[in-house]
PDB file of C-alpha atoms and ligand atoms in Angstrom:
ATOM      1  CA  MET A   1      33.534   1.090 -25.475  1.00 89.00           C
ATOM      2  CA  ALA A   2      35.042  -2.407 -25.630  1.00 96.00           C
ATOM      3  CA  THR A   3      32.705  -5.339 -26.220  1.00 97.00           C
ATOM      4  CA  ILE A   4      32.014  -8.401 -23.998  1.00 98.00           C
ATOM      5  CA  ALA A   5      32.045 -11.777 -25.878  1.00 98.00           C
ATOM      6  CA  PRO A   6      30.680 -14.507 -23.713  1.00 98.00           C
ATOM      7  CA  SER A   7      32.144 -18.031 -24.545  1.00 98.00           C
ATOM      8  CA  ILE A   8      29.927 -20.684 -25.142  1.00 98.00           C
ATOM      9  CA  LEU A   9      32.482 -23.204 -23.885  1.00 98.00           C
ATOM     10  CA  ALA A  10      31.288 -22.097 -20.389  1.00 98.00           C
ATOM     11  CA  ALA A  11      27.639 -22.776 -21.183  1.00 98.00           C
ATOM     12  CA  ASP A  12      25.499 -25.754 -20.061  1.00 98.00           C
ATOM     13  CA  PHE A  13      25.949 -27.848 -23.146  1.00 98.00           C
ATOM     14  CA  SER A  14      22.854 -30.108 -22.269  1.00 98.00           C
ATOM     15  CA  ARG A  15      20.655 -26.879 -22.725  1.00 98.00           C
ATOM     16  CA  LEU A  16      22.658 -25.061 -25.259  1.00 98.00           C
ATOM     17  CA  GLY A  17      19.705 -23.580 -27.307  1.00 98.00           C
ATOM     18  CA  GLU A  18      18.341 -22.111 -24.024  1.00 98.00           C
ATOM     19  CA  GLU A  19      21.808 -20.819 -22.979  1.00 98.00           C
ATOM     20  CA  VAL A  20      22.082 -18.972 -26.231  1.00 98.00           C
ATOM     21  CA  ASP A  21      18.611 -17.645 -25.933  1.00 98.00           C
ATOM     22  CA  SER A  22      19.317 -16.477 -22.352  1.00 98.00           C
ATOM     23  CA  ALA A  23      22.544 -14.745 -23.280  1.00 98.00           C
ATOM     24  CA  VAL A  24      20.756 -12.856 -26.258  1.00 98.00           C
ATOM     25  CA  ALA A  25      17.900 -11.856 -24.120  1.00 98.00           C
ATOM     26  CA  ALA A  26      20.472 -10.471 -21.502  1.00 98.00           C
ATOM     27  CA  GLY A  27      21.528  -8.143 -24.139  1.00 98.00           C
ATOM     28  CA  VAL A  28      24.951  -9.553 -25.376  1.00 98.00           C
ATOM     29  CA  GLU A  29      26.340  -8.045 -28.575  1.00 98.00           C
ATOM     30  CA  THR A  30      28.149 -11.130 -29.611  1.00 98.00           C
ATOM     31  CA  LEU A  31      29.336 -14.682 -28.456  1.00 98.00           C
ATOM     32  CA  HIS A  32      32.602 -16.455 -28.784  1.00 98.00           C
ATOM     33  CA  LEU A  33      32.978 -20.183 -30.114  1.00 98.00           C
ATOM     34  CA  ASP A  34      35.742 -21.975 -28.935  1.00 98.00           C
ATOM     35  CA  ILE A  35      36.741 -24.882 -31.428  1.00 98.00           C
ATOM     36  CA  MET A  36      39.207 -27.378 -30.140  1.00 98.00           C
ATOM     37  CA  ASP A  37      40.637 -30.448 -32.113  1.00 98.00           C
ATOM     38  CA  GLY A  38      42.378 -32.359 -29.277  1.00 97.00           C
ATOM     39  CA  HIS A  39      45.635 -31.830 -30.955  1.00 97.00           C
ATOM     40  CA  PHE A  40      46.426 -28.246 -30.980  1.00 98.00           C
ATOM     41  CA  VAL A  41      44.952 -28.130 -27.397  1.00 97.00           C
ATOM     42  CA  SER A  42      44.420 -31.109 -25.028  1.00 96.00           C
ATOM     43  CA  ASN A  43      40.593 -31.035 -25.357  1.00 97.00           C
ATOM     44  CA  ILE A  44      37.916 -31.414 -27.883  1.00 98.00           C
ATOM     45  CA  SER A  45      34.907 -29.065 -27.920  1.00 98.00           C
ATOM     46  CA  PHE A  46      32.624 -28.833 -31.066  1.00 98.00           C
ATOM     47  CA  GLY A  47      32.687 -28.156 -34.718  1.00 98.00           C
ATOM     48  CA  ALA A  48      31.180 -26.278 -37.611  1.00 98.00           C
ATOM     49  CA  ASP A  49      27.740 -28.339 -37.359  1.00 98.00           C
ATOM     50  CA  ILE A  50      27.119 -27.301 -33.791  1.00 98.00           C
ATOM     51  CA  ALA A  51      28.478 -23.709 -34.331  1.00 98.00           C
ATOM     52  CA  LYS A  52      26.029 -23.389 -37.267  1.00 98.00           C
ATOM     53  CA  THR A  53      23.067 -24.191 -34.830  1.00 98.00           C
ATOM     54  CA  ILE A  54      24.313 -21.486 -32.326  1.00 98.00           C
ATOM     55  CA  ILE A  55      25.015 -18.998 -35.003  1.00 98.00           C
ATOM     56  CA  LYS A  56      21.368 -19.478 -36.346  1.00 98.00           C
ATOM     57  CA  ARG A  57      19.963 -19.249 -32.795  1.00 98.00           C
ATOM     58  CA  ALA A  58      21.898 -16.070 -32.055  1.00 98.00           C
ATOM     59  CA  LYS A  59      21.001 -14.289 -35.386  1.00 97.00           C
ATOM     60  CA  PRO A  60      21.397 -11.499 -36.156  1.00 98.00           C
ATOM     61  CA  LEU A  61      24.328 -11.287 -33.723  1.00 98.00           C
ATOM     62  CA  PRO A  62      27.844 -11.300 -35.334  1.00 98.00           C
ATOM     63  CA  LEU A  63      29.662 -14.506 -33.747  1.00 98.00           C
ATOM     64  CA  ASP A  64      33.503 -15.332 -33.744  1.00 98.00           C
ATOM     65  CA  ALA A  65      35.081 -18.655 -34.080  1.00 98.00           C
ATOM     66  CA  HIS A  66      38.260 -19.169 -32.114  1.00 98.00           C
ATOM     67  CA  LEU A  67      39.921 -22.287 -33.877  1.00 98.00           C
ATOM     68  CA  MET A  68      42.267 -24.003 -31.585  1.00 98.00           C
ATOM     69  CA  VAL A  69      43.103 -26.398 -34.296  1.00 98.00           C
ATOM     70  CA  THR A  70      46.304 -27.602 -36.080  1.00 98.00           C
ATOM     71  CA  MET A  71      44.724 -27.460 -39.639  1.00 98.00           C
ATOM     72  CA  PRO A  72      42.641 -24.220 -39.820  1.00 98.00           C
ATOM     73  CA  GLU A  73      42.642 -24.555 -43.650  1.00 98.00           C
ATOM     74  CA  HIS A  74      40.239 -27.420 -43.389  1.00 98.00           C
ATOM     75  CA  TYR A  75      37.574 -25.516 -41.617  1.00 98.00           C
ATOM     76  CA  ILE A  76      37.256 -22.200 -43.277  1.00 98.00           C
ATOM     77  CA  GLU A  77      34.613 -23.136 -45.763  1.00 98.00           C
ATOM     78  CA  SER A  78      32.430 -24.780 -43.289  1.00 98.00           C
ATOM     79  CA  PHE A  79      32.809 -21.942 -40.683  1.00 98.00           C
ATOM     80  CA  ALA A  80      31.830 -19.588 -43.476  1.00 98.00           C
ATOM     81  CA  LYS A  81      28.846 -21.608 -44.541  1.00 98.00           C
ATOM     82  CA  ALA A  82      27.771 -21.896 -40.857  1.00 98.00           C
ATOM     83  CA  GLY A  83      27.586 -17.908 -40.899  1.00 98.00           C
ATOM     84  CA  ALA A  84      30.619 -16.943 -38.648  1.00 98.00           C
ATOM     85  CA  GLU A  85      31.489 -13.304 -38.691  1.00 98.00           C
ATOM     86  CA  LEU A  86      35.242 -13.757 -37.788  1.00 98.00           C
ATOM     87  CA  PHE A  87      37.398 -16.674 -38.017  1.00 99.00           C
ATOM     88  CA  THR A  88      40.430 -16.638 -35.741  1.00 99.00           C
ATOM     89  CA  PHE A  89      43.407 -19.142 -36.018  1.00 98.00           C
ATOM     90  CA  HIS A  90      46.653 -19.509 -34.161  1.00 98.00           C
ATOM     91  CA  LEU A  91      50.147 -18.441 -35.228  1.00 98.00           C
ATOM     92  CA  GLU A  92      51.618 -21.565 -33.618  1.00 98.00           C
ATOM     93  CA  ILE A  93      50.186 -24.026 -36.024  1.00 97.00           C
ATOM     94  CA  ASP A  94      53.602 -25.005 -37.036  1.00 94.00           C
ATOM     95  CA  ALA A  95      55.340 -24.413 -33.642  1.00 95.00           C
ATOM     96  CA  ARG A  96      56.706 -26.945 -31.012  1.00 93.00           C
ATOM     97  CA  ARG A  97      54.569 -28.477 -28.298  1.00 95.00           C
ATOM     98  CA  GLN A  98      55.703 -27.647 -24.840  1.00 95.00           C
ATOM     99  CA  ALA A  99      54.487 -29.947 -21.919  1.00 96.00           C
ATOM    100  CA  LEU A 100      52.290 -28.362 -19.258  1.00 95.00           C
ATOM    101  CA  PRO A 101      51.458 -30.018 -15.878  1.00 94.00           C
ATOM    102  CA  GLY A 102      48.730 -32.677 -15.765  1.00 93.00           C
ATOM    103  CA  GLY A 103      49.552 -34.194 -19.025  1.00 93.00           C
ATOM    104  CA  ARG A 104      48.355 -30.922 -21.037  1.00 96.00           C
ATOM    105  CA  TRP A 105      50.424 -28.964 -23.486  1.00 97.00           C
ATOM    106  CA  VAL A 106      50.669 -25.650 -25.167  1.00 97.00           C
ATOM    107  CA  TYR A 107      52.281 -24.738 -28.464  1.00 97.00           C
ATOM    108  CA  GLY A 108      54.695 -21.604 -28.326  1.00 96.00           C
ATOM    109  CA  ALA A 109      56.348 -20.023 -31.350  1.00 96.00           C
ATOM    110  CA  THR A 110      59.958 -18.815 -30.953  1.00 93.00           C
ATOM    111  CA  GLU A 111      60.371 -18.102 -34.831  1.00 91.00           C
ATOM    112  CA  LEU A 112      58.259 -17.606 -37.831  1.00 91.00           C
ATOM    113  CA  ARG A 113      58.704 -20.555 -40.039  1.00 86.00           C
ATOM    114  CA  TYR A 114      55.792 -20.659 -42.344  1.00 90.00           C
ATOM    115  CA  VAL A 115      54.907 -17.008 -43.116  1.00 96.00           C
ATOM    116  CA  SER A 116      53.390 -18.000 -46.539  1.00 96.00           C
ATOM    117  CA  ARG A 117      50.981 -20.521 -44.834  1.00 97.00           C
ATOM    118  CA  ILE A 118      49.770 -17.874 -42.453  1.00 98.00           C
ATOM    119  CA  ASN A 119      49.328 -15.392 -45.353  1.00 98.00           C
ATOM    120  CA  HIS A 120      47.433 -17.897 -47.357  1.00 98.00           C
ATOM    121  CA  ILE A 121      45.097 -18.600 -44.450  1.00 98.00           C
ATOM    122  CA  ILE A 122      44.264 -15.024 -43.972  1.00 98.00           C
ATOM    123  CA  ASP A 123      43.587 -14.612 -47.616  1.00 98.00           C
ATOM    124  CA  LYS A 124      41.389 -17.708 -47.763  1.00 98.00           C
ATOM    125  CA  ILE A 125      39.284 -16.424 -44.696  1.00 98.00           C
ATOM    126  CA  HIS A 126      38.741 -13.054 -46.403  1.00 98.00           C
ATOM    127  CA  SER A 127      37.871 -14.649 -49.684  1.00 98.00           C
ATOM    128  CA  ALA A 128      35.281 -16.888 -47.860  1.00 98.00           C
ATOM    129  CA  GLY A 129      33.659 -13.572 -46.760  1.00 98.00           C
ATOM    130  CA  MET A 130      34.807 -13.648 -42.983  1.00 98.00           C
ATOM    131  CA  LYS A 131      36.865 -11.273 -41.063  1.00 98.00           C
ATOM    132  CA  ALA A 132      40.346 -12.815 -40.083  1.00 99.00           C
ATOM    133  CA  GLY A 133      41.877 -13.163 -36.656  1.00 98.00           C
ATOM    134  CA  LEU A 134      45.366 -14.240 -35.546  1.00 98.00           C
ATOM    135  CA  ALA A 135      45.775 -15.650 -32.010  1.00 98.00           C
ATOM    136  CA  LEU A 136      48.949 -15.937 -29.829  1.00 98.00           C
ATOM    137  CA  ASN A 137      49.309 -18.337 -26.980  1.00 98.00           C
ATOM    138  CA  PRO A 138      50.900 -17.014 -23.771  1.00 98.00           C
ATOM    139  CA  PRO A 139      54.508 -18.325 -24.557  1.00 97.00           C
ATOM    140  CA  THR A 140      54.650 -16.609 -27.937  1.00 97.00           C
ATOM    141  CA  ASP A 141      56.044 -13.127 -28.390  1.00 96.00           C
ATOM    142  CA  PRO A 142      53.623 -10.663 -29.835  1.00 96.00           C
ATOM    143  CA  LYS A 143      56.465  -9.392 -32.041  1.00 96.00           C
ATOM    144  CA  LEU A 144      56.157 -12.533 -34.171  1.00 97.00           C
ATOM    145  CA  ALA A 145      52.740 -11.208 -35.406  1.00 98.00           C
ATOM    146  CA  ALA A 146      54.033  -8.035 -36.773  1.00 97.00           C
ATOM    147  CA  PRO A 147      54.185  -9.164 -40.493  1.00 97.00           C
ATOM    148  CA  PHE A 148      50.551  -9.817 -40.488  1.00 98.00           C
ATOM    149  CA  LEU A 149      49.107  -7.065 -38.703  1.00 98.00           C
ATOM    150  CA  ASP A 150      48.298  -4.954 -41.610  1.00 98.00           C
ATOM    151  CA  LYS A 151      46.267  -7.923 -43.091  1.00 98.00           C
ATOM    152  CA  VAL A 152      44.219  -9.201 -39.984  1.00 98.00           C
ATOM    153  CA  ASP A 153      41.085  -7.799 -38.530  1.00 98.00           C
ATOM    154  CA  ARG A 154      41.800  -9.087 -35.002  1.00 98.00           C
ATOM    155  CA  LEU A 155      44.675  -9.971 -32.919  1.00 98.00           C
ATOM    156  CA  LEU A 156      43.734 -12.347 -29.998  1.00 98.00           C
ATOM    157  CA  LEU A 157      46.140 -12.406 -27.015  1.00 98.00           C
ATOM    158  CA  MET A 158      45.447 -15.577 -25.010  1.00 98.00           C
ATOM    159  CA  SER A 159      45.628 -14.816 -21.255  1.00 98.00           C
ATOM    160  CA  VAL A 160      45.539 -18.455 -20.270  1.00 98.00           C
ATOM    161  CA  ASN A 161      47.075 -21.647 -21.978  1.00 98.00           C
ATOM    162  CA  PRO A 162      44.177 -22.611 -24.264  1.00 98.00           C
ATOM    163  CA  GLY A 163      42.145 -25.736 -23.938  1.00 97.00           C
ATOM    164  CA  PHE A 164      39.928 -25.148 -20.873  1.00 97.00           C
ATOM    165  CA  GLY A 165      37.532 -22.599 -19.369  1.00 97.00           C
ATOM    166  CA  GLY A 166      38.014 -21.511 -15.804  1.00 97.00           C
ATOM    167  CA  GLN A 167      41.710 -20.983 -15.483  1.00 97.00           C
ATOM    168  CA  SER A 168      43.566 -18.088 -13.867  1.00 98.00           C
ATOM    169  CA  PHE A 169      44.385 -14.894 -15.813  1.00 98.00           C
ATOM    170  CA  ILE A 170      48.034 -14.763 -16.703  1.00 98.00           C
ATOM    171  CA  GLU A 171      49.309 -11.506 -15.480  1.00 98.00           C
ATOM    172  CA  GLU A 172      52.006 -10.962 -18.016  1.00 98.00           C
ATOM    173  CA  THR A 173      49.101 -10.287 -20.534  1.00 98.00           C
ATOM    174  CA  PHE A 174      48.878  -6.783 -19.186  1.00 98.00           C
ATOM    175  CA  SER A 175      52.338  -5.722 -20.436  1.00 98.00           C
ATOM    176  CA  LYS A 176      51.851  -7.614 -23.721  1.00 98.00           C
ATOM    177  CA  LEU A 177      48.573  -5.766 -24.391  1.00 98.00           C
ATOM    178  CA  GLU A 178      50.043  -2.419 -23.608  1.00 98.00           C
ATOM    179  CA  ARG A 179      52.953  -2.918 -25.999  1.00 98.00           C
ATOM    180  CA  THR A 180      50.549  -4.164 -28.776  1.00 98.00           C
ATOM    181  CA  ALA A 181      48.283  -1.264 -28.543  1.00 98.00           C
ATOM    182  CA  LYS A 182      51.154   1.175 -28.566  1.00 98.00           C
ATOM    183  CA  TYR A 183      52.420  -0.697 -31.665  1.00 98.00           C
ATOM    184  CA  ARG A 184      49.114  -0.443 -33.275  1.00 98.00           C
ATOM    185  CA  LYS A 185      48.950   3.134 -32.632  1.00 98.00           C
ATOM    186  CA  LYS A 186      52.498   4.098 -33.716  1.00 98.00           C
ATOM    187  CA  LYS A 187      51.948   2.221 -37.028  1.00 98.00           C
ATOM    188  CA  ASN A 188      48.359   3.429 -37.502  1.00 98.00           C
ATOM    189  CA  LEU A 189      47.010  -0.060 -37.861  1.00 98.00           C
ATOM    190  CA  ASN A 190      43.380  -0.977 -37.636  1.00 96.00           C
ATOM    191  CA  PHE A 191      43.079  -4.587 -36.163  1.00 98.00           C
ATOM    192  CA  ASP A 192      41.104  -5.041 -33.068  1.00 98.00           C
ATOM    193  CA  ILE A 193      42.531  -6.624 -29.853  1.00 98.00           C
ATOM    194  CA  GLN A 194      40.768  -9.404 -28.039  1.00 98.00           C
ATOM    195  CA  ILE A 195      41.749 -10.844 -24.604  1.00 98.00           C
ATOM    196  CA  ASP A 196      40.663 -14.489 -23.904  1.00 98.00           C
ATOM    197  CA  GLY A 197      40.941 -16.366 -20.743  1.00 98.00           C
ATOM    198  CA  GLY A 198      40.378 -15.730 -16.984  1.00 98.00           C
ATOM    199  CA  VAL A 199      38.618 -12.316 -17.844  1.00 98.00           C
ATOM    200  CA  GLY A 200      36.128 -11.026 -15.346  1.00 97.00           C
ATOM    201  CA  ILE A 201      35.036  -8.194 -13.108  1.00 95.00           C
ATOM    202  CA  ASP A 202      38.363  -7.909 -11.476  1.00 95.00           C
ATOM    203  CA  ASN A 203      40.540  -7.202 -14.598  1.00 97.00           C
ATOM    204  CA  ILE A 204      38.076  -6.162 -17.229  1.00 96.00           C
ATOM    205  CA  ARG A 205      38.622  -2.443 -16.507  1.00 95.00           C
ATOM    206  CA  LYS A 206      42.338  -2.635 -16.748  1.00 96.00           C
ATOM    207  CA  LEU A 207      42.248  -4.437 -20.030  1.00 97.00           C
ATOM    208  CA  ALA A 208      39.972  -2.069 -21.661  1.00 96.00           C
ATOM    209  CA  ALA A 209      42.059   0.817 -20.412  1.00 96.00           C
ATOM    210  CA  LEU A 210      45.211  -0.694 -21.720  1.00 97.00           C
ATOM    211  CA  GLY A 211      43.498  -0.904 -25.322  1.00 97.00           C
ATOM    212  CA  ALA A 212      41.555  -4.237 -25.448  1.00 98.00           C
ATOM    213  CA  ASP A 213      38.592  -4.008 -27.661  1.00 98.00           C
ATOM    214  CA  ASN A 214      36.774  -7.388 -27.184  1.00 98.00           C
ATOM    215  CA  LEU A 215      36.945  -9.261 -23.909  1.00 98.00           C
ATOM    216  CA  VAL A 216      36.036 -12.996 -23.857  1.00 98.00           C
ATOM    217  CA  CYS A 217      34.178 -13.915 -20.638  1.00 98.00           C
ATOM    218  CA  GLY A 218      33.409 -17.515 -20.253  1.00 98.00           C
ATOM    219  CA  THR A 219      32.943 -18.716 -16.660  1.00 98.00           C
ATOM    220  CA  SER A 220      32.515 -14.960 -15.515  1.00 98.00           C
ATOM    221  CA  PHE A 221      29.549 -14.735 -17.605  1.00 98.00           C
ATOM    222  CA  PHE A 222      27.812 -18.162 -17.859  1.00 98.00           C
ATOM    223  CA  GLY A 223      28.914 -18.928 -14.166  1.00 98.00           C
ATOM    224  CA  ALA A 224      26.506 -16.230 -12.977  1.00 98.00           C
ATOM    225  CA  SER A 225      22.988 -16.975 -11.999  1.00 97.00           C
ATOM    226  CA  ASP A 226      21.618 -14.042 -13.733  1.00 98.00           C
ATOM    227  CA  TYR A 227      23.130 -13.310 -17.233  1.00 98.00           C
ATOM    228  CA  SER A 228      21.408  -9.843 -17.408  1.00 98.00           C
ATOM    229  CA  VAL A 229      22.771  -8.776 -14.024  1.00 98.00           C
ATOM    230  CA  ARG A 230      26.236  -9.986 -14.947  1.00 98.00           C
ATOM    231  CA  LEU A 231      26.401  -8.272 -18.189  1.00 98.00           C
ATOM    232  CA  LYS A 232      25.325  -5.015 -16.504  1.00 98.00           C
ATOM    233  CA  GLU A 233      28.232  -5.521 -14.024  1.00 97.00           C
ATOM    234  CA  LEU A 234      30.790  -6.256 -16.741  1.00 97.00           C
ATOM    235  CA  LYS A 235      29.601  -3.118 -18.722  1.00 96.00           C
ATOM    236  CA  GLU A 236      29.682  -0.906 -15.670  1.00 94.00           C
ATOM    237  CA  ALA A 237      33.458  -1.921 -15.128  1.00 92.00           C
ATOM    238  CA  LEU A 238      34.131  -1.147 -18.750  1.00 90.00           C
ATOM    239  CA  ALA A 239      32.312   2.212 -18.635  1.00 85.00           C
ATOM    240  CA  VAL A 240      34.510   3.359 -15.718  1.00 75.00           C
ATOM    241  CA  SER A 241      37.630   2.534 -17.756  1.00 61.00           C
ATOM    242  CA  ALA A 242      36.303   4.575 -20.652  1.00 59.00           C
ATOM    243  CA  ARG A 243      36.117   7.715 -18.622  1.00 53.00           C
TER     244      ARG A 243
HETATM  245  C1  LIG B   1      40.251 -21.158 -23.648  1.00 84.44           C
HETATM  246  C2  LIG B   1      39.243 -20.609 -24.510  1.00 84.44           C
HETATM  247  C3  LIG B   1      38.441 -19.350 -23.863  1.00 84.44           C
HETATM  248  C4  LIG B   1      37.747 -19.917 -22.545  1.00 84.44           C
HETATM  249  C5  LIG B   1      37.634 -18.638 -21.699  1.00 84.44           C
HETATM  250  O1  LIG B   1      40.916 -22.210 -24.418  1.00 84.44           O
HETATM  251  O2  LIG B   1      39.743 -20.024 -25.754  1.00 84.44           O
HETATM  252  O3  LIG B   1      37.642 -18.796 -24.721  1.00 84.44           O
HETATM  253  O4  LIG B   1      36.534 -20.534 -22.975  1.00 84.44           O
HETATM  254  O5  LIG B   1      36.964 -19.174 -20.465  1.00 84.44           O
HETATM  255  P1  LIG B   1      37.218 -18.481 -19.040  1.00 84.44           P
HETATM  256  O6  LIG B   1      36.603 -17.026 -19.249  1.00 84.44           O
HETATM  257  O7  LIG B   1      36.414 -19.238 -18.297  1.00 84.44           O
HETATM  258  O8  LIG B   1      38.635 -18.419 -18.811  1.00 84.44           O
HETATM  259 ZN1  LIG B   2      38.654 -18.666 -27.061  1.00 84.44          ZN
END
């Protein structure tokens, strides 16, 4: 069955430790850490020092770090030291910035310009003892990830333009996911597929049925008044899709 990954971004940061404890007590299998540098996305979240305290508190759960940063190379060592299980970075680190409403932006790749840089980062993540994830923003065609899919442990399909929690799910993600899962099967590849942004009770069943293995739930998890009840509801929806 697919895994639910609550995103700490939607937790109450003024009570971070208690929020981690409550999620762990509710029975989560993992937590998702959103790292933003204010350049790759139009927001700043937190870095390796805070991630380390969260990872320590959630031990022994394996946590994944989603780096929405322009220079992932700079953070591989500190996240490995912090104890992250998986380090995900974006394919669009050398792409062009597109303007979004409200002064925001998103990077979308239309071509692969720096294949060797991406391969190097994947190798560096593995050498540091972490699993490697490659993330794609909504404007990027998943085809561009093909050269790396035999090397990565995870492909993350963003289902919102990254930077903020609580946004609406982009429907086009369903067809992208379906195509990606079919490609994985055809080529007999082993990476898992994570979906991130606007995921909740309404769409989780369909996402799992189409081949998603890991579902990031920010607002839909930490926005609930009772995390145990919400986790049960999310898992029940997944169980239906697995039948
Ligand atoms: C967005 C982040 C997501 C976000 C998901 O930039 O990568 O992980 O926290 O939050 P929700 O589930 O609220 O869309
Ligand atoms: Zn994320």
